[in-house]
Amino acid sequence: MDVASTIPFEAIGYLITGNKKAALSYSLLGILRFWRLRRVKQLFTRLEKDIRFNYFWIRCIKLLFVTLFLVHCAGCLYYLLADRYPHKGETWLGSVNPNFTETSLWIRYISAMYWSITTMTTVGYGDLHAVNTVEMIFIIFYMLFNLGLTAYLIGNMTNLVVEGTRRTMEFRNSIEAASNFVGRNRLPPRLKKQILAYMCLRFKAESLNQHQLIEQLPKSICKSICQHLFLHTVEKVYLFKDVSKEIIVLLVAKMKAEYIPPREDVIMQNEAPDDVYIIVSGEVEMIDYEMEKEIAVGTLQTGDMFGEVGALCCRPQIYTYRTKTLSQLLRLKTSALIEAMQSKQEDNVSILKNFLQQHKKLKDLNIGDLIAESGEEDGDPNMSVNLLTVASTGNAAFLDELLKARLDPDIGDSKGRTPLHIAASKGHEECVLVLLKHASNVHLRDMNGNTALWEAISSKHHSIFRILYHCTAISDPYTAGDLLCTAAKRNDMSVMEELVKYGLNVDSKDRHGRTAIEIAMAENNVEMVNFLVMNGSDVVGANKCEFSSTNLNDMLQKREIGHRITVHDDNSTQNEVLLKKLEIIDFEAKEGKSKGGNCQRVSIYRGHPLVRKQACCMEAGRLIKLPNSLEELKKIAGEKFGFDAMNAMVTDEAGAEIDSIEVIRDNDKIFIAEVANCL
């Protein structure tokens, strides 16, 4: 068809017949030239999609071309009717100019176009009109066709105008809705101004957000785009220093770029740490609130990161982060960051070291004496408290790095619970092992009198209980008796059953020489006495004056007739696993000591331990190197706490006075009590 539409059939007909009239039949084949209009349509389609050209003007040119083409075709057909009509004077052109065939072709074409345009626009001056019936029929169909053409032109032009103003109309509608909302709720003018200003800035920055476009593309292309745009920026962030490129590329692929207008809160204070942000461009302000008053803490620039403290420490955000200027931010889910850290241990350690170096300003985390030399914990004073948070979340790697930075492993919360208490109660065995490796005190009790060992057995974390019991029993021969007597005094049957299942001797004595059955009888706990008797407890010598002899005799008779005594399971396999874990702890502790030298460290506190406990004093202590004499110890304490300690009394945690430096061991807690405050 493309070839046929280019053949000059009129010229060929004239050459064959030699007669122009005969060539008319050949000229009908010239209609095939309309096939080439397909090419013109495809051309305009390509131009409309080409972003180098303005769509509005290309569309206008297309509509103009369609209009002129139809006007031209209608004028030519109308002239053909006049030219082929037998009576020239009875045509629309012959009635005006009887000899129109003798006039120039240009004048005849202008006349035909004039008539076509005036008819299409429904002007109709009346100077050129239909004369014969054939012309009238043609004009009827032409005017009907013009109705559809006019609707097509008006519809297209309306669509172009509306599309060009759509965003403006949406913005005006949103502003109007916001104004109505403010008026309906009677908001103050200051708040109304802030709302309208935010909506205006949001409208201006809307075109900059590109994540909707990126989400439409395949993942492979999205990954390549993100690497090209943001990889260089992410590599400069402090948290990812010395981290493998594999992990960085993985994180970049999961980040989403967002443009945030000025004065918009990205993270609110005390909200959940769901996201971490990296600043690509712009500025972000850190804001704290005191008594409902905003206080600017600092300003973050391009390449800075925020939100990571809450993410890694698993605590609410401590500041509000608000954009100062139009800012492009990379948003990363906290879960994605944690998952990437856990995928590779080396990178996990690097990220944690970078985090500690940034927020504690440590020059080298491998230098064990860094904090001990300064005698205090540099940086954020809440970093020790974060040990409790990390132990609660079970992040053993992070906990290990914090303890390597010489933080106090026995820091307590408001209820006296140490990280070991929390890790044992929540079943985080790896955290327990880390704390034991760093010489956490297994004998410390909280304000309720519970040790970490009690927390483990009451929460039924048996593997942790076995570890802690082994470590406790080495230094305290009354461990079993204390546990049994505590359970009996509290009438806690579930804990007592767990202790007996573990194989503890029910006749074990506590440090006061009492057994569990003695305490149960004294408390008149019939169910507890019955359980102990049935499990072989010796009642001979127990104080039975406060317990019914009748009930006791009934229990003994039941035991004598063959009541089954609970026997603990064979724990040989579990004991082997326990020994291996403890060997690892001992090896790592010795290795850490060899790397750090033989320097002994102690924590010193101001005040008598019993007075501090009664007053619920939570004043932080100081971690120092153990000096060579008590005089040097008192001198250092005086410098740290700001008082004359030369005449003060030095005690241990139980309040016993210490008169020689030689009895103080590594990681002991020493209390410097002024004489006037001693009990």
XYZ file of C-alpha atoms in Angstrom:
679
model
C 0.000 0.000 0.000
C 2.871 2.375 0.667
C 4.153 1.816 -2.886
C 0.685 2.083 -4.472
C 0.010 5.367 -2.659
C 3.032 6.954 -4.409
C 2.091 6.025 -8.047
C 0.822 9.016 -10.209
C -2.287 7.295 -11.677
C -3.591 10.510 -13.335
C -0.386 11.000 -15.357
C -0.358 7.329 -16.354
C -4.007 7.538 -17.514
C -3.306 10.628 -19.565
C -0.293 8.954 -21.241
C -2.332 5.859 -22.117
C -5.568 7.514 -23.338
C -4.353 10.972 -24.301
C -7.594 12.337 -22.914
C -7.975 14.179 -19.602
C -11.627 13.149 -19.276
C -10.731 9.493 -19.603
C -8.029 9.963 -17.003
C -10.662 10.699 -14.353
C -11.176 7.007 -13.675
C -7.479 6.684 -13.103
C -7.485 9.662 -10.760
C -9.856 7.816 -8.422
C -6.991 5.508 -7.707
C -5.230 8.546 -6.302
C -7.399 8.126 -3.202
C -4.831 5.538 -2.190
C -2.620 8.478 -1.230
C -4.700 8.839 1.920
C -2.897 5.696 3.139
C 0.106 7.883 3.818
C -1.858 9.665 6.537
C -0.925 6.718 8.764
C 2.666 7.908 8.582
C 1.636 11.395 9.681
C -0.318 9.972 12.613
C 2.691 7.899 13.730
C 4.904 10.985 13.463
C 2.674 12.984 15.828
C 2.493 10.006 18.217
C 6.296 9.880 18.440
C 6.511 13.631 18.951
C 3.946 13.516 21.766
C 6.040 10.902 23.607
C 9.341 12.715 23.001
C 10.135 14.659 26.178
C 12.363 17.029 24.198
C 9.231 18.677 22.793
C 6.434 20.376 24.702
C 3.376 18.131 24.751
C 0.905 21.034 24.801
C 2.212 22.653 21.631
C 2.607 19.343 19.772
C -1.013 18.544 20.584
C -2.153 21.988 19.408
C -0.262 21.610 16.105
C -1.863 18.196 15.581
C -5.372 19.591 16.127
C -4.635 22.479 13.754
C -3.315 20.061 11.127
C -6.434 17.852 11.402
C -8.703 20.906 11.060
C -6.910 22.311 7.983
C -6.793 18.895 6.344
C -10.548 18.360 6.719
C -11.277 21.920 5.539
C -9.080 21.314 2.492
C -10.798 18.007 1.634
C -14.298 19.491 2.005
C -13.415 22.501 -0.195
C -11.908 20.285 -2.898
C -14.963 17.982 -2.984
C -17.343 20.968 -3.114
C -15.404 22.452 -6.037
C -15.445 19.045 -7.787
C -19.247 19.058 -7.648
C -19.352 22.488 -9.317
C -16.743 21.562 -11.896
C -18.518 18.307 -12.924
C -22.045 19.687 -12.906
C -23.451 19.906 -16.515
C -24.871 23.434 -16.059
C -22.020 25.604 -14.848
C -24.233 28.588 -14.101
C -26.401 26.586 -11.711
C -23.612 25.847 -9.223
C -22.480 27.571 -6.032
C -19.459 29.066 -7.823
C -21.110 29.591 -11.246
C -23.890 31.692 -9.766
C -21.272 34.207 -8.665
C -18.784 33.824 -11.535
C -20.261 32.152 -14.661
C -16.811 31.782 -16.242
C -15.087 30.436 -13.123
C -13.323 27.715 -15.115
C -11.324 30.394 -16.897
C -10.078 32.043 -13.717
C -6.769 31.063 -12.117
C -6.545 27.889 -10.054
C -5.376 29.841 -6.986
C -8.539 32.021 -6.948
C -10.783 28.964 -7.304
C -8.915 27.234 -4.401
C -9.241 30.309 -2.180
C -12.996 30.443 -2.946
C -13.431 26.770 -2.037
C -11.473 27.149 1.230
C -13.416 30.296 2.106
C -16.732 28.463 1.718
C -15.469 25.451 3.693
C -14.254 27.505 6.653
C -17.376 29.707 6.866
C -19.580 26.605 6.775
C -17.517 24.705 9.378
C -17.522 27.681 11.764
C -21.287 28.123 11.186
C -20.723 31.795 10.193
C -22.448 31.454 6.808
C -22.292 34.954 5.231
C -24.620 33.839 2.433
C -22.445 35.056 -0.485
C -21.545 31.455 -1.418
C -24.377 28.957 -1.022
C -25.778 25.770 -2.530
C -27.728 26.195 -5.771
C -28.554 22.695 -6.987
C -29.814 19.615 -5.163
C -26.483 17.756 -5.199
C -24.721 20.620 -3.452
C -27.483 20.824 -0.847
C -27.136 17.121 -0.006
C -23.350 17.471 0.290
C -23.675 20.475 2.620
C -26.135 18.610 4.850
C -23.668 15.790 5.438
C -20.778 18.263 5.790
C -22.537 20.231 8.533
C -23.405 17.018 10.385
C -19.772 16.005 10.171
C -18.737 19.432 11.492
C -20.735 18.821 14.677
C -18.526 15.842 15.534
C -15.348 17.683 14.480
C -16.198 20.673 16.659
C -16.857 18.430 19.674
C -13.525 16.670 19.055
C -11.596 19.965 18.911
C -13.293 21.488 21.975
C -12.823 18.300 24.005
C -9.128 18.096 23.234
C -8.471 21.744 23.966
C -10.399 21.531 27.247
C -8.404 18.476 28.286
C -5.116 20.259 27.559
C -6.099 23.295 29.599
C -7.449 21.256 32.530
C -4.402 18.962 32.619
C -2.093 21.947 32.681
C -3.872 23.402 35.725
C -4.751 20.139 37.541
C -2.039 20.362 40.230
C -2.900 24.008 40.845
C -6.577 23.166 41.256
C -5.772 20.305 43.626
C -3.569 22.639 45.645
C -6.315 25.270 45.792
C -8.842 22.655 46.888
C -6.536 21.369 49.637
C -5.901 24.928 50.850
C -9.644 25.596 50.887
C -10.277 22.344 52.802
C -7.558 23.245 55.323
C -9.036 26.721 55.804
C -12.469 25.238 56.397
C -10.991 22.767 58.902
C -9.243 25.574 60.793
C -12.404 27.668 60.885
C -14.627 24.753 61.896
C -12.349 23.788 64.793
C -11.524 27.391 65.724
C -7.792 26.882 65.666
C -5.552 29.852 66.606
C -4.162 32.056 63.801
C -0.586 30.924 64.547
C -1.507 27.288 63.945
C -3.450 28.194 60.814
C -0.411 29.988 59.453
C 1.799 26.965 60.128
C -0.655 24.600 58.394
C -0.941 26.758 55.279
C 2.816 27.346 55.129
C 3.453 23.595 55.381
C 0.969 22.826 52.580
C 2.562 25.455 50.315
C 6.046 24.022 50.884
C 4.754 20.485 50.409
C 3.276 21.529 47.055
C 6.571 23.020 45.900
C 8.614 19.957 46.943
C 6.165 17.365 45.606
C 7.772 17.218 42.174
C 11.173 16.366 43.690
C 10.132 13.031 45.246
C 11.226 10.223 42.981
C 10.500 7.070 44.976
C 7.180 6.550 43.160
C 9.041 6.428 39.839
C 11.728 4.107 41.196
C 9.150 1.708 42.651
C 7.676 1.167 39.188
C 10.978 -0.164 37.852
C 12.356 -3.721 38.205
C 14.400 -4.420 41.331
C 17.634 -4.816 39.387
C 17.271 -1.358 37.841
C 16.214 0.169 41.162
C 19.283 -1.330 42.826
C 21.585 0.107 40.149
C 19.969 3.539 40.435
C 20.310 3.607 44.233
C 23.954 2.549 44.043
C 24.725 5.260 41.490
C 22.935 7.984 43.463
C 23.606 7.156 47.117
C 26.436 4.610 47.515
C 29.115 7.312 47.696
C 27.140 9.182 50.379
C 26.419 6.100 52.508
C 30.068 5.020 52.463
C 31.027 8.315 54.154
C 28.591 7.832 57.072
C 30.477 7.179 60.310
C 28.464 4.063 61.191
C 29.620 2.218 58.065
C 33.332 2.942 58.310
C 35.411 -0.209 57.608
C 32.218 -2.128 56.775
C 32.350 -4.434 53.752
C 30.954 -3.060 50.513
C 28.674 -6.075 50.274
C 26.735 -4.981 53.368
C 26.672 -1.325 52.268
C 25.282 -2.260 48.850
C 22.644 -4.405 50.572
C 21.623 -1.507 52.805
C 21.561 1.034 49.964
C 19.168 -1.208 48.018
C 16.759 -1.110 50.978
C 16.907 2.667 51.455
C 14.219 5.017 50.188
C 15.001 8.576 49.139
C 12.601 11.294 50.249
C 12.481 15.063 49.874
C 11.229 16.696 53.068
C 10.190 20.385 53.078
C 11.523 22.781 55.727
C 10.138 22.828 59.269
C 8.805 19.275 59.106
C 9.374 16.820 61.965
C 11.057 13.680 60.636
C 11.385 11.929 64.031
C 9.400 12.829 67.136
C 10.853 12.643 70.634
C 9.960 9.436 72.529
C 8.543 7.703 69.457
C 9.472 4.131 68.588
C 12.840 3.706 66.774
C 11.392 2.369 63.509
C 13.634 4.188 61.009
C 17.178 5.475 60.583
C 17.920 8.477 58.337
C 20.961 9.699 56.371
C 21.114 13.302 55.148
C 21.949 13.544 51.426
C 21.368 17.295 51.199
C 19.966 20.015 53.437
C 20.056 20.531 57.212
C 18.247 18.840 60.095
C 17.867 20.373 63.559
C 17.978 18.387 66.824
C 15.372 19.624 69.315
C 14.860 18.739 72.971
C 11.844 19.627 75.088
C 12.021 20.972 78.640
C 8.773 21.988 80.300
C 7.062 22.097 76.873
C 9.759 24.470 75.639
C 11.800 23.686 72.538
C 15.583 23.787 72.922
C 17.821 23.492 69.856
C 20.554 20.961 70.675
C 22.441 21.038 67.384
C 22.273 20.931 63.604
C 23.112 17.992 61.345
C 24.616 18.502 57.896
C 25.016 16.502 54.699
C 26.442 13.051 55.398
C 25.231 12.933 59.006
C 22.999 10.202 60.407
C 20.218 10.332 62.986
C 17.865 7.867 64.630
C 20.567 5.202 65.031
C 20.868 5.663 68.808
C 17.288 4.588 69.374
C 17.612 1.827 66.778
C 20.750 0.190 68.178
C 19.910 0.751 71.843
C 16.250 -0.271 71.357
C 14.888 2.726 73.212
C 12.593 5.643 72.285
C 14.084 8.520 70.349
C 15.700 11.048 72.678
C 15.305 14.099 70.402
C 12.957 15.524 67.818
C 14.619 15.891 64.410
C 13.222 18.697 62.238
C 14.335 19.864 58.804
C 15.674 23.432 58.589
C 15.791 23.580 54.792
C 14.496 21.480 51.923
C 16.309 18.194 52.600
C 16.795 14.915 50.787
C 16.941 12.017 53.244
C 17.605 8.300 52.915
C 15.231 6.285 55.103
C 16.240 2.811 56.287
C 14.092 0.499 58.388
C 15.614 -0.430 61.741
C 14.764 -4.078 61.124
C 16.699 -3.991 57.838
C 19.755 -2.500 59.591
C 19.701 -5.108 62.366
C 19.226 -7.919 59.852
C 22.193 -6.719 57.794
C 24.361 -6.452 60.926
C 23.530 -9.998 61.960
C 24.344 -11.416 58.528
C 28.093 -10.905 58.987
C 29.792 -10.933 62.382
C 32.822 -8.869 61.323
C 30.663 -6.059 60.012
C 28.465 -6.273 63.087
C 31.457 -5.632 65.320
C 32.686 -2.791 63.064
C 29.318 -1.044 63.170
C 29.121 -1.353 66.948
C 32.673 -0.018 67.349
C 31.882 2.927 65.094
C 28.765 3.618 67.127
C 30.697 3.576 70.401
C 33.508 5.713 69.017
C 30.996 8.315 67.866
C 28.923 8.502 71.035
C 31.585 7.813 73.665
C 34.467 9.436 71.780
C 36.789 6.491 72.323
C 39.997 6.662 70.323
C 40.633 2.922 70.401
C 38.237 0.389 71.862
C 41.066 -2.122 72.251
C 42.864 0.050 74.803
C 41.581 -1.387 78.045
C 42.994 1.325 80.298
C 41.400 4.229 78.467
C 38.537 4.798 80.872
C 40.398 3.460 83.906
C 43.095 6.107 83.441
C 40.536 8.899 83.406
C 38.741 7.395 86.400
C 35.285 8.122 84.995
C 33.050 7.204 82.122
C 33.530 9.685 79.318
C 30.810 10.794 76.984
C 27.121 10.136 77.598
C 26.514 9.357 81.313
C 23.592 7.172 80.291
C 25.805 4.720 78.376
C 26.143 2.504 81.461
C 22.382 2.494 81.866
C 22.204 1.346 78.260
C 23.802 -1.904 79.397
C 20.442 -2.701 80.960
C 18.663 -1.960 77.693
C 21.072 -4.021 75.588
C 20.850 -6.937 78.037
C 17.070 -6.733 77.803
C 17.108 -6.938 74.009
C 19.557 -9.852 73.894
C 22.129 -8.113 71.668
C 25.144 -10.038 72.999
C 27.597 -8.570 70.470
C 26.684 -4.995 71.382
C 26.800 -5.855 75.079
C 30.281 -7.322 74.679
C 31.554 -4.150 72.984
C 30.101 -1.954 75.723
C 31.753 -4.049 78.398
C 35.044 -3.984 76.495
C 34.802 -0.206 76.778
C 35.140 -0.737 80.570
C 31.563 0.066 81.501
C 30.422 -1.248 84.878
C 28.775 -4.673 84.330
C 27.017 -4.415 87.717
C 25.174 -1.157 87.053
C 21.707 -1.257 88.614
C 18.361 0.267 87.685
C 15.924 1.940 90.062
C 14.932 -1.498 91.421
C 18.510 -2.673 91.877
C 18.370 -5.079 88.909
C 21.701 -5.539 87.138
C 22.190 -6.544 83.481
C 22.720 -10.101 84.719
C 19.316 -10.046 86.432
C 17.618 -8.837 83.265
C 19.410 -11.215 80.880
C 18.677 -14.182 83.159
C 14.988 -13.304 83.521
C 14.503 -12.876 79.784
C 16.399 -16.025 78.792
C 19.260 -14.359 76.869
C 21.915 -17.028 77.430
C 24.523 -15.388 75.182
C 24.234 -12.152 77.154
C 24.644 -14.081 80.414
C 27.828 -15.672 79.115
C 29.169 -12.276 78.021
C 28.445 -10.754 81.429
C 30.134 -13.641 83.222
C 33.139 -13.290 80.933
C 33.433 -9.670 82.064
C 33.272 -10.680 85.770
C 29.726 -9.662 86.514
C 28.878 -10.285 90.187
C 26.482 -13.262 90.405
C 25.757 -12.635 94.110
C 24.160 -9.187 93.787
C 20.551 -8.880 94.899
C 17.905 -6.429 93.760
C 15.607 -4.508 96.082
C 13.339 -7.570 96.353
C 16.261 -9.733 97.463
C 16.427 -11.693 94.223
C 19.668 -12.786 92.611
C 20.154 -13.497 88.908
C 20.083 -17.198 89.827
C 16.593 -16.786 91.290
C 15.432 -14.863 88.201
C 16.612 -17.700 85.959
C 14.879 -20.508 87.875
C 11.669 -18.534 88.460
C 11.484 -17.835 84.720
C 12.256 -21.531 84.002
C 15.355 -20.802 81.922
C 17.104 -24.018 82.896
C 20.238 -23.687 80.773
C 20.949 -20.248 82.264
C 20.213 -21.567 85.766
C 22.778 -24.349 85.339
C 25.428 -21.850 84.235
C 24.765 -19.400 87.065
C 24.421 -22.137 89.683
C 27.804 -23.562 88.739
C 29.440 -20.125 88.985
C 27.676 -19.244 92.255
C 28.247 -22.536 94.041
C 32.008 -22.291 93.507
C 32.289 -19.235 95.759
C 29.208 -19.714 97.970
C 28.594 -23.140 99.586
C 25.180 -22.004 100.814
C 23.755 -21.395 97.316
C 21.441 -24.423 97.319
C 20.226 -23.787 100.866
C 19.548 -20.121 100.194
C 17.487 -20.931 97.088
C 15.438 -23.642 98.832
C 14.850 -21.557 101.928
C 13.832 -18.518 99.860
C 11.323 -20.606 97.910
C 9.960 -22.060 101.159
C 9.654 -18.660 102.810
C 7.833 -17.241 99.793
C 5.718 -20.412 99.530
C 6.636 -20.532 95.824
C 5.760 -24.094 94.813
C 6.694 -23.681 91.136
C 10.265 -22.596 91.981
C 10.576 -25.288 94.647
C 9.524 -27.960 92.138
C 12.070 -26.686 89.620
C 14.845 -26.712 92.242
C 14.047 -30.269 93.305
C 13.891 -31.396 89.676
C 17.330 -29.931 89.162
C 18.582 -32.194 91.946
C 19.241 -29.843 94.834
C 19.389 -31.523 98.247
C 16.169 -30.579 100.042
C 18.028 -30.682 103.352
C 20.620 -28.096 102.309
C 21.118 -25.341 104.857
C 21.302 -21.649 104.225
C 23.942 -19.372 105.678
C 21.926 -19.139 108.925
C 21.872 -22.933 109.390
C 18.191 -23.387 108.551
C 16.620 -25.836 106.113
C 13.675 -25.326 103.807
C 11.354 -27.568 105.831
C 12.104 -25.633 109.008
C 11.085 -22.396 107.364
C 7.989 -23.987 105.778
C 6.904 -25.323 109.214
C 7.530 -21.965 110.832
C 5.416 -20.281 108.184
C 2.793 -23.073 108.517
C 2.815 -23.677 104.743
C 1.151 -27.104 104.708
C 1.448 -27.667 100.969
C 5.158 -26.760 100.976
C 5.848 -29.022 104.004
C 4.001 -31.886 102.334
C 6.034 -31.463 99.136
C 9.339 -31.420 101.024
C 8.413 -34.416 103.169
C 7.355 -36.428 100.128
C 10.691 -35.627 98.510
C 12.676 -37.030 101.421
C 13.230 -34.018 103.627
C 14.534 -34.892 107.098
C 12.088 -33.756 109.769
C 14.232 -34.953 112.650
C 15.571 -31.907 114.439
C 13.228 -29.522 112.636
C 11.303 -27.071 114.774
C 7.817 -28.559 114.842
C 6.355 -26.491 117.639
C 4.429 -24.251 115.241
C 3.283 -27.028 112.913
C 0.505 -29.572 113.449
C 1.960 -32.922 114.499
C -1.116 -34.684 113.135
C -0.529 -33.360 109.619
C 3.154 -34.184 109.835
C 2.452 -37.779 110.935
C 0.018 -38.235 108.041
C 2.679 -37.028 105.606
C 5.291 -39.363 107.048
C 2.925 -42.337 106.841
C 2.223 -41.615 103.170
C 5.958 -41.443 102.493
C 6.558 -44.731 104.355
C 3.966 -46.659 102.335
C 5.863 -46.000 99.155
C 4.986 -42.570 97.901
C 7.301 -41.747 94.963
C 10.094 -39.338 95.730
C 11.019 -36.986 92.865
C 14.370 -37.913 91.357
C 16.038 -35.493 88.946
C 16.882 -36.620 85.447
C 20.330 -37.613 84.309
C 22.012 -34.362 83.309
C 25.306 -35.806 82.140
C 24.929 -34.500 78.593
C 23.761 -31.100 79.810
C 26.661 -30.937 82.252
C 29.119 -31.596 79.440
C 27.665 -28.719 77.444
C 27.781 -26.538 80.570
C 31.441 -27.306 81.180
C 32.325 -26.434 77.590
C 30.564 -23.064 77.877
C 32.302 -22.296 81.157
C 35.660 -23.271 79.687
C 35.056 -20.799 76.872
C 34.227 -18.092 79.421
C 37.393 -18.778 81.403
C 39.535 -18.810 78.256
C 38.123 -15.539 76.917
C 38.426 -13.903 80.327
C 42.067 -14.952 80.621
C 42.770 -13.865 77.070
C 41.207 -10.485 77.723
C 43.235 -10.131 80.901
C 46.462 -10.994 79.118
C 45.739 -8.407 76.459
C 44.819 -5.794 79.000
C 47.657 -6.544 81.377
C 47.342 -7.506 85.052
C 45.778 -4.210 86.041
C 43.110 -4.688 88.733
C 40.082 -2.424 88.595
C 37.581 -1.548 91.317
C 34.459 0.596 91.472
C 34.364 3.138 94.287
C 31.170 4.700 95.675
C 30.578 7.496 98.146
C 28.677 6.629 101.327
C 28.006 3.590 103.471
C 26.349 0.731 101.450
C 23.538 0.231 103.974
C 22.774 3.946 104.104
C 22.758 4.115 100.311
C 20.376 1.173 100.145
C 17.966 2.660 102.687
C 17.991 6.011 100.873
C 17.685 4.311 97.436
C 20.753 6.268 96.370
C 21.568 5.826 92.664
C 24.660 8.074 92.537
C 27.104 6.639 90.011
C 30.479 5.348 91.119
C 33.947 5.689 89.606
C 35.976 2.937 87.958
C 39.650 3.230 88.892
C 42.874 1.232 88.983
C 43.419 -0.449 92.319
C 46.228 1.488 94.048
C 48.927 -0.017 96.231
C 47.623 1.193 99.601
C 44.448 2.289 101.367
C 45.872 5.796 101.769
C 46.215 6.155 97.997
C 42.699 4.755 97.591
C 41.278 7.341 99.984
C 43.219 10.109 98.255
C 41.832 9.120 94.860
C 38.296 8.885 96.300
C 38.613 12.351 97.781
C 39.656 13.772 94.410
C 36.841 12.030 92.562
C 34.044 12.859 95.018
C 35.282 16.244 96.191
C 35.703 15.715 99.945
C 38.457 14.881 102.453
C 38.432 11.076 102.581
C 41.638 10.500 104.558
C 39.639 9.830 107.744
C 36.824 7.977 105.963
C 36.023 4.294 106.461
C 36.496 1.808 103.604
C 33.885 -0.986 103.437
C 32.741 -3.730 101.119
C 29.187 -4.217 99.813
C 28.040 -5.855 103.064
C 29.328 -2.924 105.141
C 32.346 -4.785 106.592
C 35.315 -2.495 107.184
C 38.420 -3.090 105.065
C 41.752 -2.483 106.793
C 44.134 -3.815 104.129
C 44.445 -3.239 100.404
C 45.447 -6.865 99.954
C 41.930 -8.208 100.636
C 40.456 -6.193 97.765
C 39.999 -8.205 94.591
C 39.568 -7.272 90.943
C 36.095 -5.832 90.087
C 35.141 -5.412 93.767
C 32.808 -2.607 94.805
C 34.361 -0.401 97.465
C 32.402 2.158 99.524
C 34.072 5.237 101.020
C 31.966 6.293 104.007
C 32.504 9.459 106.000
C 32.598 8.721 109.732
C 29.597 10.944 110.462
C 27.458 8.964 107.977
C 28.470 5.489 109.168
C 25.980 3.255 110.927
